[in-house]
PDB file of C-alpha atoms in Angstrom:
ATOM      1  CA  UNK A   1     -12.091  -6.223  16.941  1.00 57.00           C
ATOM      2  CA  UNK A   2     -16.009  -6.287  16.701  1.00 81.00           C
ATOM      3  CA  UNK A   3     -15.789  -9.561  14.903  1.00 82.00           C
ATOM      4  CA  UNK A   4     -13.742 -11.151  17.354  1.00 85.00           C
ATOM      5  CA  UNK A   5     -16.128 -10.538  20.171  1.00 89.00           C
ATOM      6  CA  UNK A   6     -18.851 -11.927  18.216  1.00 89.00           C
ATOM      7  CA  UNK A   7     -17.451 -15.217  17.943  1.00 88.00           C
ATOM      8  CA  UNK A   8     -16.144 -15.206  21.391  1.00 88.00           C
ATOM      9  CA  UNK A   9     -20.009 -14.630  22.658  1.00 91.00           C
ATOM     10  CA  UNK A  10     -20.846 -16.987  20.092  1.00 90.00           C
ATOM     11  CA  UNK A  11     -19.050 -19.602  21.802  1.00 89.00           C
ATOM     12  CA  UNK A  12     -20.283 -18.771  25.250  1.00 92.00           C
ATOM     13  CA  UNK A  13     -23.751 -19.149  24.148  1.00 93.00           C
ATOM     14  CA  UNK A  14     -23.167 -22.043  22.929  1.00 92.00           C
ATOM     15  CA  UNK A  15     -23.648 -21.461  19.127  1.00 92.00           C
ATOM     16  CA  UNK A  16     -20.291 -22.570  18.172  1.00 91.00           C
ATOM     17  CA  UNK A  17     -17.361 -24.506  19.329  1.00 91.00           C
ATOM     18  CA  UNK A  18     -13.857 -23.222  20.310  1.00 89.00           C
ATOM     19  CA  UNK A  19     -12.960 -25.218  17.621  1.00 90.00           C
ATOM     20  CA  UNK A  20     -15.466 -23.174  14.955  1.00 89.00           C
ATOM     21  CA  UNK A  21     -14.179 -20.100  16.965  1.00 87.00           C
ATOM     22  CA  UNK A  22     -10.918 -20.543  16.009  1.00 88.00           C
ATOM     23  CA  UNK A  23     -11.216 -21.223  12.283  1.00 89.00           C
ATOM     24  CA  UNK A  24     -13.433 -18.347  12.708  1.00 88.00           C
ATOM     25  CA  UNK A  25     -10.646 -15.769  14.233  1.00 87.00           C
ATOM     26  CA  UNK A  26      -7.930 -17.145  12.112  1.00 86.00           C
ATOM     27  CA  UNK A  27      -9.558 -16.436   8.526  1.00 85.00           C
ATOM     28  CA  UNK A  28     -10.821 -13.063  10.017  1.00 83.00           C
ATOM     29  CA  UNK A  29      -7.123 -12.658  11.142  1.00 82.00           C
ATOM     30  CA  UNK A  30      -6.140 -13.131   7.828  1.00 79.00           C
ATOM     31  CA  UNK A  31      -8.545 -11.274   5.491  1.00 75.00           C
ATOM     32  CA  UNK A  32      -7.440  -8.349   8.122  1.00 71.00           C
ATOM     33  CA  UNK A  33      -3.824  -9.220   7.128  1.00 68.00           C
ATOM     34  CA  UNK A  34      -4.985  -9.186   3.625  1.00 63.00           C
ATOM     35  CA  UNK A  35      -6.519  -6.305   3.690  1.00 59.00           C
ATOM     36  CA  UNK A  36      -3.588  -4.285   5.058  1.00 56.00           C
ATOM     37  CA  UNK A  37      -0.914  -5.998   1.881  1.00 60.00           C
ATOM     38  CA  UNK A  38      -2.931  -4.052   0.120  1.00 64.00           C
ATOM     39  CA  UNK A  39      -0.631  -4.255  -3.322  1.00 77.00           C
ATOM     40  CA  UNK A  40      -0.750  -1.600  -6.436  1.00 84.00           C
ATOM     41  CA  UNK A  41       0.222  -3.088  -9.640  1.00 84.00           C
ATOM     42  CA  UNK A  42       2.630  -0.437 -11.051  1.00 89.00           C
ATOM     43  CA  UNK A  43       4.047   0.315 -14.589  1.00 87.00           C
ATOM     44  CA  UNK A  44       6.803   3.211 -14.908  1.00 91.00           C
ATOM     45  CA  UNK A  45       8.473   4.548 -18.038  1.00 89.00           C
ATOM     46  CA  UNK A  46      11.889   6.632 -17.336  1.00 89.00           C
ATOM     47  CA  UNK A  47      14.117   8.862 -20.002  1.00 87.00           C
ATOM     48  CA  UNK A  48      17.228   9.067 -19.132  1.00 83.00           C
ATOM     49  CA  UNK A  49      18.032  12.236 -16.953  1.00 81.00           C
ATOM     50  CA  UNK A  50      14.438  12.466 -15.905  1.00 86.00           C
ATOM     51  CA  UNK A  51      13.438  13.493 -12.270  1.00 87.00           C
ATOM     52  CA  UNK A  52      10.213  12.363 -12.506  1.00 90.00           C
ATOM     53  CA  UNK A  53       8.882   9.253 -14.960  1.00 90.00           C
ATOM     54  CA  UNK A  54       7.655  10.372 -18.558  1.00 88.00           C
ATOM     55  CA  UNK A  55       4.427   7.904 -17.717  1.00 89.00           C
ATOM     56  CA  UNK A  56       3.734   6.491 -13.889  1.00 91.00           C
ATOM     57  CA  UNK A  57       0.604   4.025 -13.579  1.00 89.00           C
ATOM     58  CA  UNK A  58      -0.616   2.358 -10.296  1.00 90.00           C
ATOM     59  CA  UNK A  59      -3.604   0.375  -9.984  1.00 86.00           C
ATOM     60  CA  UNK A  60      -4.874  -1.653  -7.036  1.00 85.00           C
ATOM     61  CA  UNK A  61      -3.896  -5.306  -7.458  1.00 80.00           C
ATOM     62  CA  UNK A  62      -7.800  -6.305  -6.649  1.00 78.00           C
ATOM     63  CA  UNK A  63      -8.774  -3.864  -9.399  1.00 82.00           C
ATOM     64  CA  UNK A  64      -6.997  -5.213 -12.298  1.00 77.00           C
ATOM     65  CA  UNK A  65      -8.206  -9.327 -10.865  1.00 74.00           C
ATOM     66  CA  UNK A  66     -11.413  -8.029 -11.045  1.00 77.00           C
ATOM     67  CA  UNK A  67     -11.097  -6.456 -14.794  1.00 75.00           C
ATOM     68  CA  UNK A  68      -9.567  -9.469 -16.047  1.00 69.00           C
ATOM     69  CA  UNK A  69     -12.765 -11.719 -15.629  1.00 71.00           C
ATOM     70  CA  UNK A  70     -14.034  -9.367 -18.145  1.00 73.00           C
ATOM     71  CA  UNK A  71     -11.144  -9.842 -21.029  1.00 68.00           C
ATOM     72  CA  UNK A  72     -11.171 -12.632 -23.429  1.00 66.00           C
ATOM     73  CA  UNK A  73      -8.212 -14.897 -22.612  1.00 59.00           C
ATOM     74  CA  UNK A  74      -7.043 -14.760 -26.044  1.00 64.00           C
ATOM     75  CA  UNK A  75      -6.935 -10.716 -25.868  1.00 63.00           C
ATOM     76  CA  UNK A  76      -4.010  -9.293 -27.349  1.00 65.00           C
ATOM     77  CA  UNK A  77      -1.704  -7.381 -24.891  1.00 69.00           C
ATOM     78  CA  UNK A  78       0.811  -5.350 -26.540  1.00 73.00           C
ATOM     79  CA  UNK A  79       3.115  -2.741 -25.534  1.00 69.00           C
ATOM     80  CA  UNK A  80       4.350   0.212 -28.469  1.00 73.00           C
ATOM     81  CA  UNK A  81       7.264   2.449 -26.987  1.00 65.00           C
ATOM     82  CA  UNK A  82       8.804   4.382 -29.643  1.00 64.00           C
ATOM     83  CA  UNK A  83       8.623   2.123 -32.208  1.00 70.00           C
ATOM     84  CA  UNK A  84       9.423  -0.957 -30.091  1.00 71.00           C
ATOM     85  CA  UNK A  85       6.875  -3.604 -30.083  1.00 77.00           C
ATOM     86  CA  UNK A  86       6.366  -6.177 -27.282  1.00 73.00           C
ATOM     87  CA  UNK A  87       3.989  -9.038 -26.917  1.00 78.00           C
ATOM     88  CA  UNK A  88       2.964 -10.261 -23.645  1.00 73.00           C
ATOM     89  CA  UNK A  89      -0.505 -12.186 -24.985  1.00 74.00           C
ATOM     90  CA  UNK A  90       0.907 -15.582 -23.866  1.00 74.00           C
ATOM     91  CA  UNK A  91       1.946 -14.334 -20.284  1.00 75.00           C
ATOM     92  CA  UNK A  92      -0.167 -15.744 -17.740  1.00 77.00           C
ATOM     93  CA  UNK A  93      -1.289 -12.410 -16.038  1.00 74.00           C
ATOM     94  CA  UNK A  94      -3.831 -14.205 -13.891  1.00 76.00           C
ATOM     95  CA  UNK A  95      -1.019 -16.067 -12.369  1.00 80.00           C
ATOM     96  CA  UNK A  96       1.103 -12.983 -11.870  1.00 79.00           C
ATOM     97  CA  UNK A  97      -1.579 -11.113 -10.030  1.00 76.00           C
ATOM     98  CA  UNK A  98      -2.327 -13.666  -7.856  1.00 78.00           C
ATOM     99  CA  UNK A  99       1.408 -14.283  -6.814  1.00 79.00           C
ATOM    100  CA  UNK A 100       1.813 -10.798  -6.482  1.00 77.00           C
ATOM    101  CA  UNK A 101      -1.593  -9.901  -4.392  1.00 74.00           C
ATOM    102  CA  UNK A 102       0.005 -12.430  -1.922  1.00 74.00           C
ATOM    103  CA  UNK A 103       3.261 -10.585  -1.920  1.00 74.00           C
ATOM    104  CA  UNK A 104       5.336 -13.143  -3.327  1.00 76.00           C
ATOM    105  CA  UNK A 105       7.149 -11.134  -5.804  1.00 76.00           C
ATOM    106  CA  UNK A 106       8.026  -7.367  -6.417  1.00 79.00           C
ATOM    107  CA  UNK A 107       9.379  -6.780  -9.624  1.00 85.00           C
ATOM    108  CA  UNK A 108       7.744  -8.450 -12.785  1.00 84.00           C
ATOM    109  CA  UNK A 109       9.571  -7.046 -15.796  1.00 82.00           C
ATOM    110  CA  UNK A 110      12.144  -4.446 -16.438  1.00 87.00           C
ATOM    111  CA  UNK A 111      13.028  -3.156 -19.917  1.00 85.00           C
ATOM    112  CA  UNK A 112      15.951  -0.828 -21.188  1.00 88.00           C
ATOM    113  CA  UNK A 113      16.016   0.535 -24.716  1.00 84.00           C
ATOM    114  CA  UNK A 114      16.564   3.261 -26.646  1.00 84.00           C
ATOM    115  CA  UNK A 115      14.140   5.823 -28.067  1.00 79.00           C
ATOM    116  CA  UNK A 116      13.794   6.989 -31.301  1.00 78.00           C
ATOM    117  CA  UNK A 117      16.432   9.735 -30.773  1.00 82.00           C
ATOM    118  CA  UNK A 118      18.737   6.913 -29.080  1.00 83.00           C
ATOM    119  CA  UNK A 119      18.035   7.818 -25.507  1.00 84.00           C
ATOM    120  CA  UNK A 120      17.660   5.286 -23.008  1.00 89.00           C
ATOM    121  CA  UNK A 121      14.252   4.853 -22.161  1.00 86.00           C
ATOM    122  CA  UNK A 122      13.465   2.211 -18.960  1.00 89.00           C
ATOM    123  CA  UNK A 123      10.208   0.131 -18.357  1.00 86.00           C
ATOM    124  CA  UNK A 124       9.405  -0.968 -14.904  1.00 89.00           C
ATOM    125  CA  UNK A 125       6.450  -3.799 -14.365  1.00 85.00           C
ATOM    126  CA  UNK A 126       6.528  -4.066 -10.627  1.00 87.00           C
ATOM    127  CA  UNK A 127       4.450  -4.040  -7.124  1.00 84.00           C
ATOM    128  CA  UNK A 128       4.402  -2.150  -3.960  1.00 82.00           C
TER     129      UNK A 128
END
């Protein structure tokens, strides 16, 4: 609210126009909008008959867009569950956090398989 006041006395004084003013109000609207989406990037791993998930990770959105200035963008990223090998080097992960930081999508990747005993074993990519 304090930084809609501001402008608003900026305008009577002068200092900017309405027009400013309102570019001004509408991109504080929105990084207030923004900043209230605030989206977790969440990976899940459920056995079969499980109340609660054998692994549960959740990490802010802006977090992981900030890491991934920091990896190489021909990193390997690989995923070993019992025995099961995926490759996801050639997603475009930059792409997907984007999309998903502005709420556009929910679920990113589901996988069913079996463990090494034959259990079913479920991978959830996803945001909330």
């Amino acid at each position: 609210m304090e930084g809609r006041k501001r402008i608003l006395q900026l305008v009577a004084e002068n200092k900017i126009s309405p027009a400013e003013a309102s570019r001004l109000i509408h991109a504080l609207i929105e990084k207030q909008m923004m900043a209230e989406k605030a989206r977790q990037f969440v990976i899940s791993v459920w056995k079969e008959n499980e109340e609660k998930p054998s692994m549960l990770l959740k990490i802010p959105i802006k977090m992981i867009q900030l890491g991934a200035r920091f990896i190489p963008l021909k990193a390997h990223v690989g995923l070993t569950v019992d025995c099961n090998e995926f490759d996801f080097s050639a997603v475009n992960w930059t792409e997907i956090f984007e999309i998903a930081a502005r709420g556009e999508i929910d679920d990113i990747l589901s996988i069913d398989l079996l463990d090494q005993e034959g259990n079913p074993v479920s991978i959830r990519i996803y945001t909330e």
